[in-house]
Amino acid sequence: MHRGMSFALTAALAVGLLVCLFVQVWVLPSAVVGVIAVFPEVDRLAVPAVVWGVVAIACWQAVAVIGLRVVAVVRIGRFDSSSYGLLRAIVGCLLAFIVLVASAFIALTMMGYSPPAMLGLIAAGLLTLVIVVALLMFLGANSVVRQSSQG
């Protein structure tokens, strides 16, 4: 990997981590307060919404931290099949996010909130699912290649 690309990826991931932290600490709580000011009937969702948001963002922060490690491993030219554990860890974090999305969707539906109001939630879950499938296909394809070259 070129030094410039490595620096750009590291910088992007570090900025992403800082943005996520800012969203967790300031933006999310104030957004929830703003929504409650406009729609007081959702007051009972305030605390669960903030907790869910913080945990969901933490899943992506974990992905970014692992991504920093992947960039470091690739930069020194040591990314090989032993590094696939990092990619599996990313898959685990993304699956945790999908579980959070599904549980939020189910909980909100059971509370009487209609699915059209949750399009962002649905889109985030589907996009994450696509990423997980792509990573699993990569890991699976490389597992088959590794096994055929050993046999």
N, CA and C of each residue as an Amber inpcrd file, in Angstrom:
protein
   453
   0.8590000  -1.1720000   0.0000000   0.0000000   0.0000000   0.0000000
   0.9010000   1.2300000   0.0000000   0.5230000   2.1990000  -0.8060000
   1.2850000   3.4390000  -0.8640000   1.1600000   4.1930000   0.4500000
   2.2050000   4.8980000   0.7820000   2.2470000   5.6500000   2.0340000
   1.1160000   6.6860000   2.0950000   0.8450000   7.3470000   0.9790000
  -0.2110000   8.3580000   0.9460000  -1.5920000   7.7550000   1.1860000
  -1.8420000   6.5920000   0.5830000  -3.1260000   5.9170000   0.7720000
  -3.2700000   5.4690000   2.2200000  -2.2030000   4.9440000   2.7770000
  -2.2150000   4.5100000   4.1730000  -2.5170000   5.6870000   5.0970000
  -1.8650000   6.8090000   4.8400000  -2.1080000   8.0030000   5.6580000
  -3.5480000   8.4780000   5.5120000  -4.0540000   8.4770000   4.2790000
  -5.4250000   8.9470000   4.0390000  -6.4430000   8.0590000   4.7510000
  -6.2490000   6.7450000   4.6720000  -7.1740000   5.8280000   5.3490000
  -7.0990000   5.9860000   6.8680000  -5.8880000   6.1110000   7.3900000
  -5.7220000   6.2970000   8.8290000  -6.3760000   7.5980000   9.2730000
  -6.1570000   8.6600000   8.5210000  -6.7570000   9.9490000   8.8590000
  -8.2850000   9.8780000   8.7800000  -8.8120000   9.2400000   7.7500000
 -10.2680000   9.1270000   7.6010000 -10.8750000   8.3420000   8.7540000
 -10.2300000   7.2430000   9.1340000 -10.7480000   6.4510000  10.2560000
 -10.6490000   7.2180000  11.5730000  -9.5650000   7.9370000  11.7780000
  -9.4110000   8.7240000  13.0110000 -10.4460000   9.8500000  13.0700000
 -10.6630000  10.5230000  11.9570000 -11.6840000  11.5730000  11.9150000
 -13.0640000  10.9590000  12.1380000 -13.3080000   9.8060000  11.5330000
 -14.5820000   9.1130000  11.7450000 -14.8100000   8.7860000  13.2100000
 -13.7640000   8.3360000  13.8930000 -13.8870000   8.0480000  15.3260000
 -14.2300000   9.3090000  16.1230000 -13.5770000  10.4150000  15.7900000
 -13.8600000  11.6720000  16.4950000 -15.2760000  12.1660000  16.2170000
 -15.7150000  12.0400000  14.9740000 -17.0850000  12.4370000  14.6250000
 -18.0920000  11.5800000  15.3810000 -17.8410000  10.2820000  15.4360000
 -18.7380000   9.3860000  16.1780000 -18.8020000   9.7650000  17.6530000
 -17.6650000  10.0810000  18.2290000 -17.6420000  10.4860000  19.6320000
 -18.4510000  11.7680000  19.8390000 -18.2880000  12.7290000  18.9340000
 -19.0510000  13.9770000  19.0100000 -20.5510000  13.7070000  18.9030000
 -20.9320000  12.8140000  17.9830000 -22.3490000  12.4810000  17.8130000
 -22.8900000  11.7980000  19.0620000 -22.1090000  10.8750000  19.6380000
 -22.5580000  10.1670000  20.8390000 -22.7630000  11.1090000  22.0190000
 -21.8400000  12.0310000  22.2030000 -21.8540000  12.8540000  23.4120000
 -22.7550000  14.0790000  23.2840000 -22.7730000  14.7260000  22.0980000
 -23.5240000  15.9750000  21.9900000 -24.7230000  15.9100000  21.0430000
 -24.5200000  15.4300000  19.8510000 -25.5640000  15.5010000  18.8270000
 -26.7610000  14.6170000  19.1720000 -26.4980000  13.3520000  19.4980000
 -27.5840000  12.4160000  19.7700000 -28.4820000  12.8680000  20.9220000
 -27.9220000  13.1900000  22.0860000 -28.8100000  13.6390000  23.1720000
 -29.5990000  14.9000000  22.8300000 -28.9610000  15.8650000  22.1620000
 -29.6990000  17.0960000  21.8370000 -30.7500000  16.8470000  20.7610000
 -30.4720000  15.9230000  19.8370000 -31.4690000  15.5900000  18.8150000
 -32.6820000  14.9410000  19.4590000 -32.4540000  14.0560000  20.4260000
 -33.5700000  13.4100000  21.1170000 -34.3990000  14.4440000  21.8630000
 -33.7380000  15.3750000  22.5290000 -34.4580000  16.4410000  23.2430000
 -35.2740000  17.2750000  22.2490000 -34.7030000  17.5580000  21.0890000
 -35.4130000  18.3300000  20.0710000 -36.6430000  17.6130000  19.5390000
 -36.5220000  16.3140000  19.3240000 -37.6610000  15.5440000  18.8400000
 -38.7650000  15.5030000  19.8960000 -38.3710000  15.3420000  21.1440000
 -39.3660000  15.3040000  22.2220000 -40.0650000  16.6480000  22.3740000
 -39.3410000  17.7390000  22.1300000 -39.9580000  19.0610000  22.2000000
 -41.0460000  19.2130000  21.1410000 -40.8200000  18.6120000  19.9640000
 -41.7940000  18.7100000  18.8770000 -42.8880000  17.6550000  19.0210000
 -42.4960000  16.4600000  19.4490000 -43.4300000  15.3370000  19.5910000
 -43.3850000  14.8000000  21.0200000 -44.0900000  15.4170000  21.9510000
 -44.0210000  14.9870000  23.3530000 -44.5000000  13.5540000  23.5850000
 -45.2730000  13.0100000  22.6520000 -45.7760000  11.6480000  22.8320000
 -44.6780000  10.5840000  22.7530000 -43.4890000  10.9400000  22.2700000
 -42.3880000   9.9780000  22.2030000 -41.4270000  10.1110000  23.3840000
 -41.8620000  10.8090000  24.4070000 -41.0110000  11.0320000  25.5830000
 -40.5160000   9.7240000  26.1900000 -41.3410000   8.6940000  26.1730000
 -40.9570000   7.4130000  26.7800000 -39.8390000   6.7220000  26.0040000
 -39.5370000   7.1890000  24.8040000 -38.4600000   6.6020000  24.0070000
 -37.1170000   7.3160000  24.1720000 -37.0780000   8.3810000  24.9510000
 -35.8680000   9.2040000  25.0470000 -34.6570000   8.4100000  25.5230000
 -34.7650000   7.8090000  26.6850000 -33.6210000   7.0730000  27.2350000
 -33.2580000   5.8680000  26.3610000 -34.2350000   5.0320000  25.9670000
 -33.8520000   3.9200000  25.0820000 -33.2180000   4.3880000  23.7760000
 -33.6810000   5.5090000  23.2410000 -33.1250000   6.0070000  21.9830000
 -31.6660000   6.4200000  22.1480000 -31.3580000   7.1000000  23.2370000
 -29.9770000   7.5210000  23.4710000 -29.0920000   6.3020000  23.7170000
 -29.5570000   5.3770000  24.5370000 -28.7670000   4.1690000  24.8200000
 -28.5500000   3.3740000  23.5330000 -29.6160000   3.1680000  22.7620000
 -29.4950000   2.4310000  21.5150000 -28.5160000   3.1350000  20.5830000
 -28.6510000   4.4440000  20.4620000 -27.7730000   5.2130000  19.5760000
 -26.3140000   5.1040000  19.9740000 -26.0430000   5.2060000  21.2650000
 -24.6620000   5.1150000  21.7390000 -24.0870000   3.7310000  21.4520000
 -24.8650000   2.6900000  21.7070000 -24.3890000   1.3200000  21.4620000
 -24.2210000   1.0720000  19.9630000 -25.1490000   1.5410000  19.1630000
 -25.0500000   1.3590000  17.7100000 -23.8180000   2.0700000  17.1550000
 -23.5770000   3.2730000  17.6200000 -22.3900000   4.0070000  17.1680000
 -21.1270000   3.3140000  17.6590000 -21.1750000   2.7380000  18.8510000
 -20.0140000   2.0140000  19.3800000 -19.6440000   0.8280000  18.4860000
 -20.6370000   0.1960000  17.8830000 -20.3500000  -0.9050000  16.9470000
 -19.5000000  -0.3910000  15.7870000 -19.8680000   0.7570000  15.2540000
 -19.1140000   1.3300000  14.1350000 -17.7610000   1.8540000  14.5850000
 -17.6690000   2.3430000  15.8350000 -16.3740000   2.7660000  16.3500000
 -15.4310000   1.5720000  16.4590000 -15.9570000   0.4420000  16.8920000
 -15.1330000  -0.7680000  16.9710000 -14.6550000  -1.1690000  15.5810000
 -15.5180000  -1.0590000  14.5900000 -15.1250000  -1.3550000  13.2100000
 -13.9930000  -0.4230000  12.7790000 -14.0900000   0.8540000  13.1320000
 -13.0500000   1.8140000  12.7560000 -11.7200000   1.4990000  13.4450000
 -11.7780000   1.1260000  14.7160000 -10.5460000   0.7830000  15.4360000
  -9.8980000  -0.4540000  14.8030000 -10.7000000  -1.4520000  14.5030000
 -10.1650000  -2.6470000  13.8440000  -9.6390000  -2.2780000  12.4490000
 -10.3420000  -1.3720000  11.7790000  -9.8880000  -0.8940000  10.4740000
  -8.5270000  -0.2290000  10.5580000  -8.2820000   0.5140000  11.6420000
  -6.9590000   1.1160000  11.8330000  -5.8820000   0.0360000  11.9300000
  -6.2120000  -1.0310000  12.6120000  -5.2590000  -2.1490000  12.7320000
  -5.0370000  -2.8050000  11.3780000  -6.0980000  -2.9820000  10.6030000
  -5.9610000  -3.5730000   9.2660000  -5.0590000  -2.6990000   8.3970000
  -5.2500000  -1.3870000   8.4370000  -4.4170000  -0.4750000   7.6520000
  -2.9540000  -0.6010000   8.0800000  -2.7150000  -0.6880000   9.3820000
  -1.3390000  -0.8260000   9.8710000  -0.7050000  -2.1330000   9.3920000
  -1.4710000  -3.2240000   9.4210000  -0.9590000  -4.5200000   8.9760000
  -0.6730000  -4.4960000   7.4740000  -1.5690000  -3.8940000   6.7040000
  -1.3680000  -3.8090000   5.2560000  -0.1760000  -2.9090000   4.9420000
  -0.0280000  -1.8270000   5.6770000   1.0630000  -0.8790000   5.4280000
   2.4280000  -1.5560000   5.5500000   2.5830000  -2.4440000   6.5230000
   3.8770000  -3.1060000   6.6960000   3.9890000  -4.3790000   5.8520000
   2.9530000  -4.6640000   5.0650000   3.0010000  -5.7880000   4.1390000
   2.8150000  -7.1460000   4.7830000   2.1060000  -7.1900000   5.8920000
   1.9280000  -8.4630000   6.5980000   0.4790000  -8.9470000   6.6030000
  -0.3250000  -8.4380000   5.7000000  -1.7140000  -8.8980000   5.6470000
  -1.7560000 -10.2080000   4.8810000  -2.0660000 -11.2780000   5.5970000
  -2.1810000 -12.5900000   4.9850000  -3.3380000 -13.3180000   5.6670000
  -3.4150000 -14.6150000   5.4720000  -4.5470000 -15.3640000   6.0230000
  -4.6070000 -15.2980000   7.5470000  -3.4670000 -15.0400000   8.2070000
  -3.4990000 -14.9140000   9.6680000  -4.1690000 -13.6140000  10.1100000
  -4.3100000 -12.6760000   9.1920000  -4.9610000 -11.3990000   9.4980000
  -6.4690000 -11.4560000   9.3120000  -6.9900000 -12.5590000   8.8180000
  -8.4220000 -12.6650000   8.5710000  -9.2330000 -12.5890000   9.8550000
  -8.6080000 -12.8440000  10.9790000  -9.3000000 -12.6880000  12.2580000
  -9.7820000 -11.2600000  12.4500000  -9.0160000 -10.3010000  11.9380000
  -9.4380000  -8.8940000  12.0220000 -10.7220000  -8.6840000  11.2200000
 -10.7820000  -9.2860000  10.0440000 -11.9880000  -9.1450000   9.2220000
 -13.1780000  -9.8520000   9.8680000 -12.9100000 -11.0000000  10.5030000
 -13.9980000 -11.6860000  11.2160000 -14.4800000 -10.8490000  12.3990000
 -13.5740000 -10.1320000  13.0500000 -13.9740000  -9.2450000  14.1450000
 -14.8590000  -8.1150000  13.6200000 -14.5310000  -7.5930000  12.4560000
 -15.3750000  -6.5570000  11.8370000 -16.7590000  -7.1330000  11.5450000
 -16.8030000  -8.3480000  11.0120000 -18.0890000  -8.9980000  10.7390000
 -18.8870000  -9.1270000  12.0310000 -18.2340000  -9.5050000  13.1200000
 -18.9190000  -9.6290000  14.4090000 -19.5190000  -8.3140000  14.8730000
 -18.7750000  -7.2250000  14.7360000 -19.2880000  -5.9030000  15.1250000
 -20.4720000  -5.5000000  14.2580000 -20.3760000  -5.7900000  12.9690000
 -21.4720000  -5.4470000  12.0600000 -22.7110000  -6.2970000  12.3280000
 -22.4980000  -7.5670000  12.6730000 -23.6410000  -8.4120000  13.0270000
 -24.3000000  -7.9100000  14.3090000 -23.5040000  -7.4330000  15.2540000
 -24.0700000  -6.8500000  16.4790000 -24.9340000  -5.6380000  16.1250000
 -24.4710000  -4.8230000  15.1730000 -25.2590000  -3.6670000  14.7350000
 -26.5700000  -4.1170000  14.0910000 -26.5030000  -5.1690000  13.2750000
 -27.7200000  -5.6730000  12.6340000 -28.7050000  -6.1680000  13.6900000
 -28.2030000  -6.8390000  14.7190000 -29.0830000  -7.2890000  15.8100000
 -29.7190000  -6.0840000  16.5000000 -28.9510000  -5.0260000  16.7170000
 -29.5100000  -3.8090000  17.3240000 -30.6030000  -3.2100000  16.4390000
 -30.3650000  -3.1640000  15.1430000 -31.3560000  -2.6170000  14.2110000
 -32.6240000  -3.4610000  14.2350000 -32.4470000  -4.7720000  14.1650000
 -33.6240000  -5.6610000  14.1620000 -34.3950000  -5.5420000  15.4690000
 -33.6970000  -5.4820000  16.5920000 -34.3990000  -5.3790000  17.8800000
 -35.1100000  -4.0350000  18.0070000 -34.4960000  -2.9690000  17.5130000
 -35.1580000  -1.6630000  17.5480000 -36.3960000  -1.6690000  16.6600000
 -36.2790000  -2.2660000  15.4860000 -37.4140000  -2.3430000  14.5700000
 -38.5650000  -3.1080000  15.2210000 -38.2550000  -4.2450000  15.8250000
 -39.2910000  -5.0590000  16.4770000 -39.9090000  -4.3040000  17.6440000
 -39.0680000  -3.6960000  18.4810000 -39.5800000  -2.9670000  19.6500000
 -40.4660000  -1.7980000  19.2320000 -40.0180000  -1.0320000  18.2400000
 -40.8170000   0.1140000  17.7970000 -42.1270000  -0.3330000  17.1490000
 -42.0850000  -1.4300000  16.4070000 -43.3110000  -1.9520000  15.7920000
 -44.2890000  -2.4060000  16.8680000 -43.7830000  -3.0920000  17.8870000
 -44.6530000  -3.5630000  18.9710000 -45.2270000  -2.3970000  19.7790000
 -44.5190000  -1.2560000  19.7900000 -45.0050000  -0.0870000  20.5130000
 -45.9730000   0.7390000  19.6740000 -46.1890000   0.3240000  18.4380000
 -47.1780000   1.0000000  17.6060000 -46.6220000   2.0320000  16.6470000
 -45.3170000   2.1080000  16.5090000 -44.7340000   3.0420000  15.5470000
 -44.6450000   2.3290000  14.2070000 -45.0870000   3.0140000  13.1660000
 -45.2000000   2.3540000  11.8650000 -43.8520000   2.2590000  11.1580000
 -43.6520000   1.1770000  10.4130000 -42.3980000   0.9920000   9.6860000
 -42.0270000   2.1240000   8.7250000 -42.9670000   2.8100000   8.0450000
 -42.5240000   3.9040000   7.1690000 -41.7560000   5.0050000   7.9070000
 -42.0130000   5.1590000   9.1890000 -41.2860000   6.1700000   9.9590000
 -39.8720000   5.7160000  10.2830000 -39.5650000   4.4540000   9.9890000
 -38.2610000   3.8980000  10.3420000 -37.4230000   3.5570000   9.1150000
 -37.5750000   4.3120000   8.0420000 -36.8510000   4.0060000   6.8080000
 -35.3410000   4.0910000   6.9810000 -34.8700000   5.0450000   7.7630000
 -33.4330000   5.1650000   8.0170000 -32.8840000   3.9470000   8.7270000
 -33.6390000   3.4570000   9.6910000 -33.2570000   2.2610000  10.4310000
 -33.1790000   1.0560000   9.4890000 -34.1700000   0.9110000   8.6510000
 -34.2060000  -0.1950000   7.7040000 -33.0440000  -0.0870000   6.7080000
 -32.8000000   1.1140000   6.2040000 -31.7110000   1.3180000   5.2400000
 -30.3520000   1.0140000   5.8700000 -30.1440000   1.4440000   7.1030000
 -28.8700000   1.1700000   7.7850000 -28.6590000  -0.3280000   7.9680000
 -29.7110000  -1.0260000   8.3480000 -29.6110000  -2.4680000   8.5260000
 -29.3130000  -3.1900000   7.2240000 -29.9900000  -2.7930000   6.1470000
 -29.7690000  -3.4450000   4.8520000 -28.3740000  -3.1580000   4.3030000
 -27.9140000  -1.9230000   4.4360000 -26.5660000  -1.5840000   3.9800000
 -25.5180000  -2.3820000   4.7570000 -25.7130000  -2.4960000   6.0470000
 -24.7820000  -3.2730000   6.8710000 -24.8160000  -4.7400000   6.4750000
 -25.9810000  -5.2520000   6.1810000 -26.1060000  -6.6400000   5.7410000
 -25.3300000  -6.8790000   4.4420000 -25.3940000  -5.9380000   3.5310000
 -24.6470000  -6.0450000   2.2690000 -23.1450000  -6.0870000   2.5590000
 -22.6840000  -5.2470000   3.4670000 -21.2620000  -5.2220000   3.8210000
 -20.8430000  -6.5480000   4.4500000 -21.6800000  -7.0760000   5.3460000
 -21.3710000  -8.3560000   5.9930000 -21.2890000  -9.4740000   4.9570000
 -22.2400000  -9.5170000   4.0430000 -22.2330000 -10.5590000   3.0060000
 -20.9730000 -10.4400000   2.1550000 -20.5860000  -9.2300000   1.7960000
 -19.3740000  -9.0360000   0.9890000 -18.1330000  -9.5110000   1.7450000
 -18.0300000  -9.1710000   3.0140000 -16.8840000  -9.6240000   3.8030000
 -16.8680000 -11.1430000   3.9490000 -18.0220000 -11.7340000   4.1880000
 -18.0920000 -13.1890000   4.3160000 -17.7600000 -13.8790000   3.0020000
 -18.1860000 -13.3000000   1.8830000 -17.8370000 -13.8700000   0.5820000
 -16.3240000 -13.7920000   0.3650000 -15.7160000 -12.6820000   0.7410000
 -14.2660000 -12.5330000   0.6250000 -13.5490000 -13.5770000   1.4780000
 -13.9870000 -13.6900000   2.7340000 -13.3560000 -14.6640000   3.6340000
 -13.5750000 -16.0910000   3.1350000 -14.7790000 -16.3890000   2.6650000
 -15.0710000 -17.7230000   2.1510000 -14.2790000 -18.0460000   0.8990000
 -14.1930000 -17.1030000  -0.0180000 -13.4460000 -17.3250000  -1.2550000
 -11.9730000 -17.5490000  -0.9600000 -11.4250000 -16.7890000  -0.0440000
 -10.0180000 -16.9510000   0.2910000  -9.7720000 -18.2330000   1.0710000
 -10.7630000 -18.6940000   1.7980000 -10.6440000 -19.9760000   2.5090000
 -10.5880000 -21.1150000   1.4980000 -11.4070000 -21.0610000   0.4480000
 -11.4180000 -22.0920000  -0.5850000 -10.1020000 -22.0800000  -1.3330000
  -9.5860000 -20.8970000  -1.6690000  -8.3140000 -20.7880000  -2.3930000
  -7.1830000 -21.3520000  -1.5380000  -7.1840000 -21.0340000  -0.2630000
  -6.1500000 -21.5100000   0.6530000  -6.1880000 -23.0390000   0.7670000
  -7.3970000 -23.6070000   0.8720000  -7.5250000 -25.0570000   1.0000000
  -7.0850000 -25.7700000  -0.2860000  -7.4280000 -25.2130000  -1.4430000
  -7.0580000 -25.8670000  -2.6990000  -5.5550000 -25.7650000  -2.9460000
  -4.9180000 -24.7100000  -2.4700000  -3.4650000 -24.6010000  -2.6670000
  -2.7060000 -25.4920000  -1.6930000  -3.3220000 -25.8390000  -0.5780000
  -2.6710000 -26.7230000   0.3940000  -2.8610000 -28.1840000   0.0230000
  -3.9360000 -28.4920000  -0.6920000  -4.3020000 -29.8830000  -1.0090000
  -3.7120000 -30.3300000  -2.2550000
